[in-house]
């Protein structure tokens, strides 16, 4: 029993590492056709980027199915992927992007740092030159500002970095291109 819990916890951690790589090299690479919708204003409940969640959910379901048919411990790996998906939905879709029926902006602690880091990710227009590709890991805003400056030649140009996002105080959320919920 304890080993199954450990498998789930290790899978959640591994999914964050996998997600950082997938977000940076797939979603901001050849998968930009789906992910671009996430960096633009959304109309309606869904965006094309949600197809990534459908694909990953399908993999988790297949693993749970295979594990329940005797291919242990695949069901626990699938359960860990599902747990990560739930955390992603709560933290990323709900907290950061306001896809809940209510809005909450954290004022302190880890959730504030997570919120700020992802807002800094969306500070860059387009797929290139972004920072902070994690969904549950959140570097400090000071670190992310340094990375943005390094990526954009010292002073970021208005064409690549949204001017209102780069000026946010280290302890304030980075604003999006408009007052609409951050994408």
mmCIF file of C-alpha atoms in Angstrom:
data_model
loop_
_atom_site.group_PDB
_atom_site.id
_atom_site.type_symbol
_atom_site.label_atom_id
_atom_site.label_comp_id
_atom_site.label_asym_id
_atom_site.label_seq_id
_atom_site.Cartn_x
_atom_site.Cartn_y
_atom_site.Cartn_z
ATOM 1 C CA UNK A 1 0.000 0.000 0.000
ATOM 2 C CA UNK A 2 2.750 2.463 0.991
ATOM 3 C CA UNK A 3 4.646 1.657 -2.214
ATOM 4 C CA UNK A 4 1.549 2.530 -4.266
ATOM 5 C CA UNK A 5 1.277 5.926 -2.536
ATOM 6 C CA UNK A 6 4.979 6.484 -3.184
ATOM 7 C CA UNK A 7 4.473 5.663 -6.879
ATOM 8 C CA UNK A 8 1.658 8.234 -7.079
ATOM 9 C CA UNK A 9 3.747 10.939 -5.342
ATOM 10 C CA UNK A 10 6.831 10.256 -7.482
ATOM 11 C CA UNK A 11 4.649 10.316 -10.610
ATOM 12 C CA UNK A 12 3.209 13.733 -9.650
ATOM 13 C CA UNK A 13 6.754 15.097 -9.242
ATOM 14 C CA UNK A 14 7.879 13.471 -12.498
ATOM 15 C CA UNK A 15 4.857 14.949 -14.288
ATOM 16 C CA UNK A 16 5.961 18.459 -13.287
ATOM 17 C CA UNK A 17 9.403 17.800 -14.783
ATOM 18 C CA UNK A 18 7.805 16.278 -17.890
ATOM 19 C CA UNK A 19 5.410 19.235 -18.140
ATOM 20 C CA UNK A 20 8.227 21.787 -17.999
ATOM 21 C CA UNK A 21 9.987 20.071 -20.908
ATOM 22 C CA UNK A 22 6.747 19.510 -22.858
ATOM 23 C CA UNK A 23 5.597 23.096 -22.294
ATOM 24 C CA UNK A 24 8.908 24.577 -23.427
ATOM 25 C CA UNK A 25 9.761 22.308 -26.354
ATOM 26 C CA UNK A 26 6.416 20.919 -27.540
ATOM 27 C CA UNK A 27 3.797 23.529 -26.672
ATOM 28 C CA UNK A 28 6.127 26.431 -27.525
ATOM 29 C CA UNK A 29 7.580 24.416 -30.410
ATOM 30 C CA UNK A 30 5.818 22.177 -32.921
ATOM 31 C CA UNK A 31 2.662 22.070 -30.745
ATOM 32 C CA UNK A 32 2.187 25.833 -30.910
ATOM 33 C CA UNK A 33 -0.804 25.333 -33.228
ATOM 34 C CA UNK A 34 -2.776 24.040 -30.228
ATOM 35 C CA UNK A 35 -1.039 26.036 -27.477
ATOM 36 C CA UNK A 36 -1.306 29.432 -29.187
ATOM 37 C CA UNK A 37 -4.978 29.574 -28.214
ATOM 38 C CA UNK A 38 -3.842 29.635 -24.583
ATOM 39 C CA UNK A 39 -1.830 32.817 -25.195
ATOM 40 C CA UNK A 40 -4.745 34.644 -26.805
ATOM 41 C CA UNK A 41 -8.072 35.904 -25.502
ATOM 42 C CA UNK A 42 -10.479 33.015 -25.042
ATOM 43 C CA UNK A 43 -14.072 33.161 -26.160
ATOM 44 C CA UNK A 44 -16.215 30.465 -24.590
ATOM 45 C CA UNK A 45 -15.350 27.745 -22.112
ATOM 46 C CA UNK A 46 -12.750 25.853 -24.116
ATOM 47 C CA UNK A 47 -9.636 26.591 -26.122
ATOM 48 C CA UNK A 48 -7.677 24.460 -28.570
ATOM 49 C CA UNK A 49 -4.921 24.101 -25.931
ATOM 50 C CA UNK A 50 -7.330 21.937 -23.888
ATOM 51 C CA UNK A 51 -6.601 19.152 -26.378
ATOM 52 C CA UNK A 52 -3.295 18.588 -24.553
ATOM 53 C CA UNK A 53 -5.276 17.755 -21.393
ATOM 54 C CA UNK A 54 -7.435 15.334 -23.378
ATOM 55 C CA UNK A 55 -4.325 13.569 -24.742
ATOM 56 C CA UNK A 56 -2.701 13.292 -21.292
ATOM 57 C CA UNK A 57 -5.975 12.132 -19.728
ATOM 58 C CA UNK A 58 -6.192 9.443 -22.407
ATOM 59 C CA UNK A 59 -2.693 8.232 -21.512
ATOM 60 C CA UNK A 60 -3.599 8.163 -17.791
ATOM 61 C CA UNK A 61 -6.806 6.230 -18.511
ATOM 62 C CA UNK A 62 -4.906 3.716 -20.641
ATOM 63 C CA UNK A 63 -2.326 3.227 -17.863
ATOM 64 C CA UNK A 64 -5.020 2.737 -15.220
ATOM 65 C CA UNK A 65 -6.801 0.269 -17.473
ATOM 66 C CA UNK A 66 -3.596 -1.690 -18.205
ATOM 67 C CA UNK A 67 -2.675 -1.727 -14.524
ATOM 68 C CA UNK A 68 -6.099 -2.963 -13.494
ATOM 69 C CA UNK A 69 -5.625 -5.816 -15.980
ATOM 70 C CA UNK A 70 -2.480 -7.060 -14.242
ATOM 71 C CA UNK A 71 0.259 -4.766 -15.537
ATOM 72 C CA UNK A 72 1.170 -3.360 -12.130
ATOM 73 C CA UNK A 73 2.111 -0.648 -11.159
ATOM 74 C CA UNK A 74 0.761 1.145 -14.251
ATOM 75 C CA UNK A 75 -2.552 1.892 -12.515
ATOM 76 C CA UNK A 76 -0.685 3.864 -9.836
ATOM 77 C CA UNK A 77 1.322 5.771 -12.425
ATOM 78 C CA UNK A 78 -1.978 6.619 -14.147
ATOM 79 C CA UNK A 79 -3.389 7.673 -10.775
ATOM 80 C CA UNK A 80 -0.380 9.966 -10.267
ATOM 81 C CA UNK A 81 -0.927 11.486 -13.702
ATOM 82 C CA UNK A 82 -4.585 12.015 -12.798
ATOM 83 C CA UNK A 83 -3.619 13.666 -9.493
ATOM 84 C CA UNK A 84 -1.238 15.958 -11.379
ATOM 85 C CA UNK A 85 -4.025 16.799 -13.823
ATOM 86 C CA UNK A 86 -6.282 17.763 -10.922
ATOM 87 C CA UNK A 87 -3.562 19.972 -9.414
ATOM 88 C CA UNK A 88 -3.004 21.536 -12.849
ATOM 89 C CA UNK A 89 -6.722 22.215 -13.227
ATOM 90 C CA UNK A 90 -6.982 23.828 -9.791
ATOM 91 C CA UNK A 91 -3.733 25.847 -9.857
ATOM 92 C CA UNK A 92 -3.339 26.713 -13.525
ATOM 93 C CA UNK A 93 -6.800 26.804 -15.057
ATOM 94 C CA UNK A 94 -8.612 27.975 -11.931
ATOM 95 C CA UNK A 95 -6.256 30.118 -9.897
ATOM 96 C CA UNK A 96 -4.060 31.666 -12.582
ATOM 97 C CA UNK A 97 -6.452 31.850 -15.520
ATOM 98 C CA UNK A 98 -9.757 32.337 -13.750
ATOM 99 C CA UNK A 99 -11.632 29.477 -15.393
ATOM 100 C CA UNK A 100 -13.609 29.030 -12.179
ATOM 101 C CA UNK A 101 -16.914 30.813 -11.630
ATOM 102 C CA UNK A 102 -15.137 33.081 -9.109
ATOM 103 C CA UNK A 103 -11.868 35.036 -9.096
ATOM 104 C CA UNK A 104 -9.189 34.730 -6.411
ATOM 105 C CA UNK A 105 -5.828 36.490 -6.496
ATOM 106 C CA UNK A 106 -3.492 35.212 -3.769
ATOM 107 C CA UNK A 107 -1.878 37.856 -1.569
ATOM 108 C CA UNK A 108 1.042 35.867 -0.158
ATOM 109 C CA UNK A 109 2.960 32.619 -0.047
ATOM 110 C CA UNK A 110 3.401 29.858 -2.592
ATOM 111 C CA UNK A 111 0.122 30.515 -4.431
ATOM 112 C CA UNK A 112 1.060 34.163 -4.997
ATOM 113 C CA UNK A 113 4.477 33.126 -6.306
ATOM 114 C CA UNK A 114 2.858 30.537 -8.604
ATOM 115 C CA UNK A 115 0.376 33.129 -9.852
ATOM 116 C CA UNK A 116 3.123 35.688 -10.521
ATOM 117 C CA UNK A 117 5.434 33.209 -12.250
ATOM 118 C CA UNK A 118 2.773 32.123 -14.693
ATOM 119 C CA UNK A 119 1.720 35.708 -15.364
ATOM 120 C CA UNK A 120 5.383 36.431 -16.214
ATOM 121 C CA UNK A 121 5.260 33.480 -18.629
ATOM 122 C CA UNK A 122 2.422 35.241 -20.417
ATOM 123 C CA UNK A 123 4.264 38.587 -20.402
ATOM 124 C CA UNK A 124 5.878 37.698 -23.742
ATOM 125 C CA UNK A 125 3.853 38.014 -26.913
ATOM 126 C CA UNK A 126 4.244 34.928 -29.082
ATOM 127 C CA UNK A 127 5.912 31.570 -28.543
ATOM 128 C CA UNK A 128 9.562 32.654 -28.306
ATOM 129 C CA UNK A 129 11.403 34.269 -25.412
ATOM 130 C CA UNK A 130 9.053 33.201 -22.624
ATOM 131 C CA UNK A 131 10.134 32.196 -19.107
ATOM 132 C CA UNK A 132 8.701 29.947 -16.375
ATOM 133 C CA UNK A 133 7.408 26.827 -18.095
ATOM 134 C CA UNK A 134 6.385 24.926 -14.969
ATOM 135 C CA UNK A 135 2.816 24.603 -13.789
ATOM 136 C CA UNK A 136 3.455 23.875 -10.105
ATOM 137 C CA UNK A 137 7.094 25.048 -9.826
ATOM 138 C CA UNK A 138 7.402 28.816 -9.525
ATOM 139 C CA UNK A 139 10.683 30.736 -9.710
ATOM 140 C CA UNK A 140 10.666 34.182 -8.062
ATOM 141 C CA UNK A 141 9.531 37.187 -10.091
ATOM 142 C CA UNK A 142 12.983 38.760 -9.579
ATOM 143 C CA UNK A 143 14.600 35.693 -11.177
ATOM 144 C CA UNK A 144 12.087 35.705 -14.027
ATOM 145 C CA UNK A 145 12.660 39.413 -14.721
ATOM 146 C CA UNK A 146 16.404 38.744 -14.955
ATOM 147 C CA UNK A 147 15.726 35.878 -17.361
ATOM 148 C CA UNK A 148 13.458 38.081 -19.494
ATOM 149 C CA UNK A 149 16.140 40.786 -19.613
ATOM 150 C CA UNK A 150 18.796 38.241 -20.602
ATOM 151 C CA UNK A 151 16.576 36.713 -23.300
ATOM 152 C CA UNK A 152 15.626 40.075 -24.758
ATOM 153 C CA UNK A 153 19.024 41.795 -24.825
ATOM 154 C CA UNK A 154 19.049 43.727 -21.546
ATOM 155 C CA UNK A 155 16.000 45.842 -22.111
ATOM 156 C CA UNK A 156 13.099 43.901 -23.512
ATOM 157 C CA UNK A 157 11.563 45.395 -26.615
ATOM 158 C CA UNK A 158 7.926 46.401 -26.701
ATOM 159 C CA UNK A 159 7.411 44.005 -29.608
ATOM 160 C CA UNK A 160 8.287 40.959 -27.516
ATOM 161 C CA UNK A 161 7.440 41.772 -23.900
ATOM 162 C CA UNK A 162 4.169 43.339 -22.909
ATOM 163 C CA UNK A 163 5.209 46.680 -21.370
ATOM 164 C CA UNK A 164 2.857 46.462 -18.381
ATOM 165 C CA UNK A 165 4.088 42.985 -17.398
ATOM 166 C CA UNK A 166 7.792 43.768 -17.162
ATOM 167 C CA UNK A 167 7.198 46.729 -14.812
ATOM 168 C CA UNK A 168 5.427 44.794 -12.064
ATOM 169 C CA UNK A 169 6.937 45.106 -8.601
ATOM 170 C CA UNK A 170 8.583 41.885 -7.368
ATOM 171 C CA UNK A 171 5.733 41.322 -4.928
ATOM 172 C CA UNK A 172 2.902 42.321 -7.256
ATOM 173 C CA UNK A 173 1.193 40.129 -9.842
ATOM 174 C CA UNK A 174 2.387 40.780 -13.363
ATOM 175 C CA UNK A 175 -0.528 42.259 -15.317
ATOM 176 C CA UNK A 176 -1.673 40.747 -18.581
ATOM 177 C CA UNK A 177 -2.119 42.618 -21.847
ATOM 178 C CA UNK A 178 -5.611 43.640 -20.728
ATOM 179 C CA UNK A 179 -7.666 43.594 -17.575
ATOM 180 C CA UNK A 180 -9.299 40.350 -18.708
ATOM 181 C CA UNK A 181 -8.327 37.202 -16.796
ATOM 182 C CA UNK A 182 -4.758 36.186 -17.599
ATOM 183 C CA UNK A 183 -4.366 33.590 -20.342
#
